[in-house]
XYZ file of C-alpha atoms in Angstrom:
328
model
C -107.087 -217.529 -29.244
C -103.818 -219.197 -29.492
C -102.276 -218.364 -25.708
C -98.601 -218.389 -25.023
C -98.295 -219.223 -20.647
C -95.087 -218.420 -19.040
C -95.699 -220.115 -15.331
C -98.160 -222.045 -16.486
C -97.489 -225.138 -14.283
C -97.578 -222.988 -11.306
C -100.847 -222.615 -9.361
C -102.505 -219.690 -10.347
C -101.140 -220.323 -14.210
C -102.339 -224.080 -14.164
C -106.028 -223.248 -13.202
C -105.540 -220.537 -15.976
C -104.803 -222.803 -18.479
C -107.530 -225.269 -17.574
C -110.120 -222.806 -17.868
C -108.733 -221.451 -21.112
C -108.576 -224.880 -22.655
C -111.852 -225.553 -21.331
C -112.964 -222.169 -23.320
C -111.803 -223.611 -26.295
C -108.882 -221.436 -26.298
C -105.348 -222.948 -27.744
C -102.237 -223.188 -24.989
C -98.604 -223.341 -25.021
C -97.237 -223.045 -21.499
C -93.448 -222.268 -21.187
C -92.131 -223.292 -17.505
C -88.710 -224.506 -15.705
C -90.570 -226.025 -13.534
C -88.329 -224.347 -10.262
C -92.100 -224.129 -8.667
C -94.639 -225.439 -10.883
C -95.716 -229.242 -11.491
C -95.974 -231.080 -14.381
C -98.573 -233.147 -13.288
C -100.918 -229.936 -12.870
C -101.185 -229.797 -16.947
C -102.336 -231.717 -19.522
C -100.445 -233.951 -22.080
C -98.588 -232.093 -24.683
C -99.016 -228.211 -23.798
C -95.594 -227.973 -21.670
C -92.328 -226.733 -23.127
C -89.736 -226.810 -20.805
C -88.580 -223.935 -20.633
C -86.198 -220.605 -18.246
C -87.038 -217.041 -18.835
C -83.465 -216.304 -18.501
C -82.660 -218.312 -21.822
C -83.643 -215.894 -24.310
C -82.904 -217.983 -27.473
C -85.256 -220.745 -26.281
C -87.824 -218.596 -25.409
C -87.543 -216.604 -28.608
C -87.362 -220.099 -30.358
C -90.870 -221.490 -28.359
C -93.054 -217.555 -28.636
C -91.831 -217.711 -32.929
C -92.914 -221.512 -33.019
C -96.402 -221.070 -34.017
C -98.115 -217.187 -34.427
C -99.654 -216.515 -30.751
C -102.208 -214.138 -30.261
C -101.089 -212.704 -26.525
C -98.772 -214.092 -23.556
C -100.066 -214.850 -20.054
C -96.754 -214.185 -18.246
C -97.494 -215.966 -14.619
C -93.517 -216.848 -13.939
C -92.200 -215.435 -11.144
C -91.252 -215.806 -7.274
C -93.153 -214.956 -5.361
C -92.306 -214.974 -1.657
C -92.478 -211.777 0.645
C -90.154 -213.067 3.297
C -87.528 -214.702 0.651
C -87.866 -211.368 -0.814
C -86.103 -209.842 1.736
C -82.920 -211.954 2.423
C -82.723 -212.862 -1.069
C -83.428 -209.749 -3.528
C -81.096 -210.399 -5.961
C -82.712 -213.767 -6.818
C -86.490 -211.515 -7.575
C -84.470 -208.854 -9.441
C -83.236 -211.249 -11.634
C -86.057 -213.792 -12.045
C -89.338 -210.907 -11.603
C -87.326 -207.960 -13.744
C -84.596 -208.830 -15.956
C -85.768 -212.097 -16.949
C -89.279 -210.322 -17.696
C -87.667 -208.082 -20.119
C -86.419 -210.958 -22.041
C -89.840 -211.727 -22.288
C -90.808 -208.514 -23.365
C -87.762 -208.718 -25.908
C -88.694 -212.299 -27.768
C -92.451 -211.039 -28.016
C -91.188 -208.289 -30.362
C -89.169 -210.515 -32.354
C -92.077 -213.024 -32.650
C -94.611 -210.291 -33.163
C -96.839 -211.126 -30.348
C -97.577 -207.692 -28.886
C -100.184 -208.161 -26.057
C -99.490 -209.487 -23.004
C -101.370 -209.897 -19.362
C -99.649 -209.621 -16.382
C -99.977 -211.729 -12.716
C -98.777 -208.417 -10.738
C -99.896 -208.126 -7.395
C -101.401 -206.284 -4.229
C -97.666 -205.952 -2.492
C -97.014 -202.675 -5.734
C -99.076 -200.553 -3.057
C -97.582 -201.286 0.075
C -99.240 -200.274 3.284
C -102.221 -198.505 2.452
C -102.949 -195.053 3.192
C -106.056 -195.146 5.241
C -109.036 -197.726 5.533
C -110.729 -197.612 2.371
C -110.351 -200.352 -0.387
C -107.691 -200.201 -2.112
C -108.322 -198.880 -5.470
C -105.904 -198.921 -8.558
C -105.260 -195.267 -8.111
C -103.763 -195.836 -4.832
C -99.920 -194.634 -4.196
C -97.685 -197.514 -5.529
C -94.662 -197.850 -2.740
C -94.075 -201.259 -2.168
C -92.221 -202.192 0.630
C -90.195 -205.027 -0.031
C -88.164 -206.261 -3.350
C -91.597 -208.830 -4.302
C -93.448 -205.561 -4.430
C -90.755 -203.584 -6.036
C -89.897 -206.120 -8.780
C -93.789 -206.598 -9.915
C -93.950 -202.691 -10.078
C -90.439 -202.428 -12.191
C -92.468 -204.497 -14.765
C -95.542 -202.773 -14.726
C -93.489 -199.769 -15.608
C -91.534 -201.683 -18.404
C -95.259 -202.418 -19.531
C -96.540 -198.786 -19.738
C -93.186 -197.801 -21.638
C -93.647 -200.916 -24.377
C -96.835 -199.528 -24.519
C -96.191 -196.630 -25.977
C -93.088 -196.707 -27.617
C -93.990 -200.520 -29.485
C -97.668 -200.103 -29.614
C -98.038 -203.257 -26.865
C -101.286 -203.889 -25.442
C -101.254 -205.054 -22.285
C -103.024 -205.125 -18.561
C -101.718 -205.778 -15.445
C -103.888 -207.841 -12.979
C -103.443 -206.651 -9.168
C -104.174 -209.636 -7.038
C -104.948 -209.757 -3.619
C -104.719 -213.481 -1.577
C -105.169 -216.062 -4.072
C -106.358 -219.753 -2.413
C -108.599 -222.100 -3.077
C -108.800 -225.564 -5.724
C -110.353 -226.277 -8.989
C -113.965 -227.004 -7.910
C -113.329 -230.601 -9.701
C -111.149 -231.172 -7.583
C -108.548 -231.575 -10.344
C -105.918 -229.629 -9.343
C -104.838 -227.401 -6.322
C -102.311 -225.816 -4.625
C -98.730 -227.345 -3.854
C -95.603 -225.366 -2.927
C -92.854 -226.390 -1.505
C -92.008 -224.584 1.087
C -95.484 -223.735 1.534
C -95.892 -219.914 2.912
C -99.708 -219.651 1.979
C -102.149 -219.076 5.141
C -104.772 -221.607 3.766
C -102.608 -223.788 2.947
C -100.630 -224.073 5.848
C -103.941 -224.351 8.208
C -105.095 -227.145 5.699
C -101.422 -228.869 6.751
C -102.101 -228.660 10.365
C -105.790 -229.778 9.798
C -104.450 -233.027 8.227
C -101.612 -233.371 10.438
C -98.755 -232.625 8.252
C -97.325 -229.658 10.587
C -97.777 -229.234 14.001
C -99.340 -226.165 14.597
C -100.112 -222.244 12.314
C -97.428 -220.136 13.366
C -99.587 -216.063 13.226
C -96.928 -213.789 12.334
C -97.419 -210.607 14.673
C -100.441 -210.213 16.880
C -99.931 -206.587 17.738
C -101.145 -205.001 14.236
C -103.780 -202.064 13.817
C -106.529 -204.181 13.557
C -109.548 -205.658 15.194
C -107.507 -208.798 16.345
C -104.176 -207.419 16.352
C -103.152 -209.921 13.368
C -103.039 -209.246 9.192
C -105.798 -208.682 7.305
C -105.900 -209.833 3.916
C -108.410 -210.241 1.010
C -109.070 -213.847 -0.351
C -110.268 -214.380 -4.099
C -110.190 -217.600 -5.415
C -108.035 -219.076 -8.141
C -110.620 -219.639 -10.456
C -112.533 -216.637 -10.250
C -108.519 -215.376 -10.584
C -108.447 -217.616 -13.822
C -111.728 -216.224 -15.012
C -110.364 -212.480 -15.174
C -107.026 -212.926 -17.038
C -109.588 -214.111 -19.884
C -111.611 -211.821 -19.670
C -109.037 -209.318 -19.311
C -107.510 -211.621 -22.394
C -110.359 -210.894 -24.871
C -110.407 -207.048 -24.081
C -106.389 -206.627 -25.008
C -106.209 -203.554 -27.292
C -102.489 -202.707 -29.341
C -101.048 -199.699 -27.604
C -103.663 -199.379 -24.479
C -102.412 -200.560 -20.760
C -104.873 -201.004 -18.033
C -105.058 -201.931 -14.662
C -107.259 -203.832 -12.295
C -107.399 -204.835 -8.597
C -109.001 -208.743 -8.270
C -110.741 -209.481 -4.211
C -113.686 -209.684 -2.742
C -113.632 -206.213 -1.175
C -113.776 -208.413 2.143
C -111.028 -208.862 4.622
C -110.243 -211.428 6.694
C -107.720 -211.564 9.591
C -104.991 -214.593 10.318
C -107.389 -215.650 13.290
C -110.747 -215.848 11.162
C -109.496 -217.637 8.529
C -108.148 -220.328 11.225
C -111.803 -220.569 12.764
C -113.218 -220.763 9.196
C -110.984 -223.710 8.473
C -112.115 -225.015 12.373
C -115.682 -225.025 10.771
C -114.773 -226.532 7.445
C -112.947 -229.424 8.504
C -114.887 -230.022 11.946
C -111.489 -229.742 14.282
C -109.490 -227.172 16.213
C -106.329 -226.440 14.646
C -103.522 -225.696 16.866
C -101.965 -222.203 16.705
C -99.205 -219.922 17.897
C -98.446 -216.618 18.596
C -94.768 -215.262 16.770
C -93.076 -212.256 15.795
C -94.134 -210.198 12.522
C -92.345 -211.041 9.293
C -90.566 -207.985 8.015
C -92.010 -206.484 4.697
C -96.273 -207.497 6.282
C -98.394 -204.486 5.670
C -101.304 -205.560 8.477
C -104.333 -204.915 5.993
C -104.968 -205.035 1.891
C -108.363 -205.511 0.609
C -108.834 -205.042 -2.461
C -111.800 -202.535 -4.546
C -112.696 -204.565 -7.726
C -115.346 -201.767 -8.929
C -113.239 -201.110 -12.221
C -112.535 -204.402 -13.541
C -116.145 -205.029 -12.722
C -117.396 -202.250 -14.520
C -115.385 -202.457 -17.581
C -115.399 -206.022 -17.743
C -118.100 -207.369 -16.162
C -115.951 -209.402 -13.846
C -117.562 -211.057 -10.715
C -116.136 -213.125 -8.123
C -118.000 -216.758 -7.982
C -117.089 -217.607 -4.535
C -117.207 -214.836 -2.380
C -117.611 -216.964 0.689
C -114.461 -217.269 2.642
C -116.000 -220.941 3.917
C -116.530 -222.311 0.318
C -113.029 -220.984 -0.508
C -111.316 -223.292 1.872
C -113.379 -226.230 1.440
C -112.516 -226.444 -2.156
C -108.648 -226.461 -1.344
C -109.230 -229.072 2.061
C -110.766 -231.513 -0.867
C -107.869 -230.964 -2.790
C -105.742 -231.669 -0.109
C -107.830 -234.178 1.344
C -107.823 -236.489 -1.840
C -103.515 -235.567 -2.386
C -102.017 -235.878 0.926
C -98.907 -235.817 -1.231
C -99.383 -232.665 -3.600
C -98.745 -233.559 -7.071
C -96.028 -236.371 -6.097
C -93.873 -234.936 -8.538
């Protein structure tokens, strides 16, 4: 297929694209680069490129006849989120529906969607979450991803768009290669972050809120990694159908809390990693974990690395071999 990427010099989007390309799949990625890296791509797929200009992006999606969008742009910070909604309602929602509004000038009419765990809020019981669980996000991230979902169903059926929106838990990891990885500036990623302090690059892991309902008091979150994240938006890709929307939750169906993941890391990289104890971050539900029964039953997805160990060592040899991120 000939694949139109918006975000795809971003993390999750680059690892997309490599696998796509390396599928034999054809890419044009459309990016500003605001968070995303050059560097992360290959020669000549990159057009430079804001959501918010809708006569360039109408001009790049009716430059050659694409076969479905990959729309990865958007911020994505919880905490930001919350002192800064106006900046996610703009970027996540309005600059979306240009997106929505060049691929029906261009003709492209199916489209997959990075949309993400924080539509649900905090969960309702204990269970895995499944993709019939109450949507009521609790922060503008949350709220903005959900806005678009429902733009989604709408296009659907009044413009015969075929779309599905991909639910993702706690994405992390690196390109088993050891190609590319993950590089944000400022970094707000738990693996990430422990990698940093691992290598010496920040002092210590601040754990935001150690009084939650669970075992140790601090979050619990579900970890998938990027390319097993990469591996469903093609599959998800190849199953597009005009005028049908569907929905699936990506994780392992296994959570981990802040402290594990810091003692996995301690095993991975042989060290302690210093730690301490702060306040909660408004807009944290304490526990997501994710049920990925449907897209594995419909699709025949399953995660690759399930282990939360093999997770982090792929991203500490990322980091390991760029102590300087992408440099760019």
């Amino acid at each position: 297929m000939n694949v139109f990427v918006t975000g795809g010099a971003g993390y999750i989007g680059s690892h997309t694209v490599k696998l796509l390309l390396e599928q034999g799949h054809r890419v044009m990625v459309y990016d500003n680069l605001s968070e995303g890296h050059s560097s992360s791509l290959p020669q000549g797929v990159l057009v430079r490129g804001d959501l918010g200009d809708l006569q360039t992006l109408t001009q790049a999606l009716s430059s050659e006849p694409f076969d479905a969008v990959m729309h990865f742009a958007a911020h994505c910070y919880v905490g930001e989120s919350m002192v800064d909604p106006e900046k996610y309602y703009i970027n996540n929602t309005l600059n979306s529906l240009n997106l929505l509004r060049a691929m029906r000038v261009a003709g492209v009419q199916k489209i997959v969607f990075s949309s993400t765990a924080a539509t649900y809020g905090n969960p309702q019981d204990d269970s895995l979450i499944r993709e019939d669980h109450p949507q009521n996000p609790i922060n503008p991230y949350g709220r903005t991803k959900l806005q678009f979902e429902e733009m989604l169903a709408d296009y659907a059926r009044a413009y015969k768009f075929g779309y599905t929106a991909l639910r993702y838990f706690n994405a992390a990891g690196a390109a088993p290669d050891g190609s590319i990885g993950e590089d944000h500036d400022p970094e707000t990623h738990l693996i990430p972050i422990v990698i940093e302090a691992a290598l010496g690059k920040r002092e210590k892991v601040n754990i935001f809120g150690t009084d939650y309902s669970t075992p140790d008091g601090t979050c619990v979150r579900d970890y998938i990694h990027v390319y097993d994240l990469a591996q469903a938006h093609i599959l998800a890709l190849q199953a597009l159908a005009p005028g049908e929307g569907r929905m699936y939750n990506l994780g392992n169906g296994q959570g981990y809390s802040v402290r594990q993941v810091i003692e996995a890391a301690e095993r991975v990289v042989g060290q302690s990693i210093a730690s301490e104890e702060s306040p909660r971050r408004p807009g944290d539900p304490p526990v997501l974990v994710a049920s990925s029964e449907r897209i594995s039953k419909e699709l025949g997805w399953k995660p690759q690395f399930a282990d939360l160990e093999e997770i982090i060592r792929t991203a500490w040899n990322w980091h390991k071999s760029h102590p300087e991120g992408y440099g760019d």
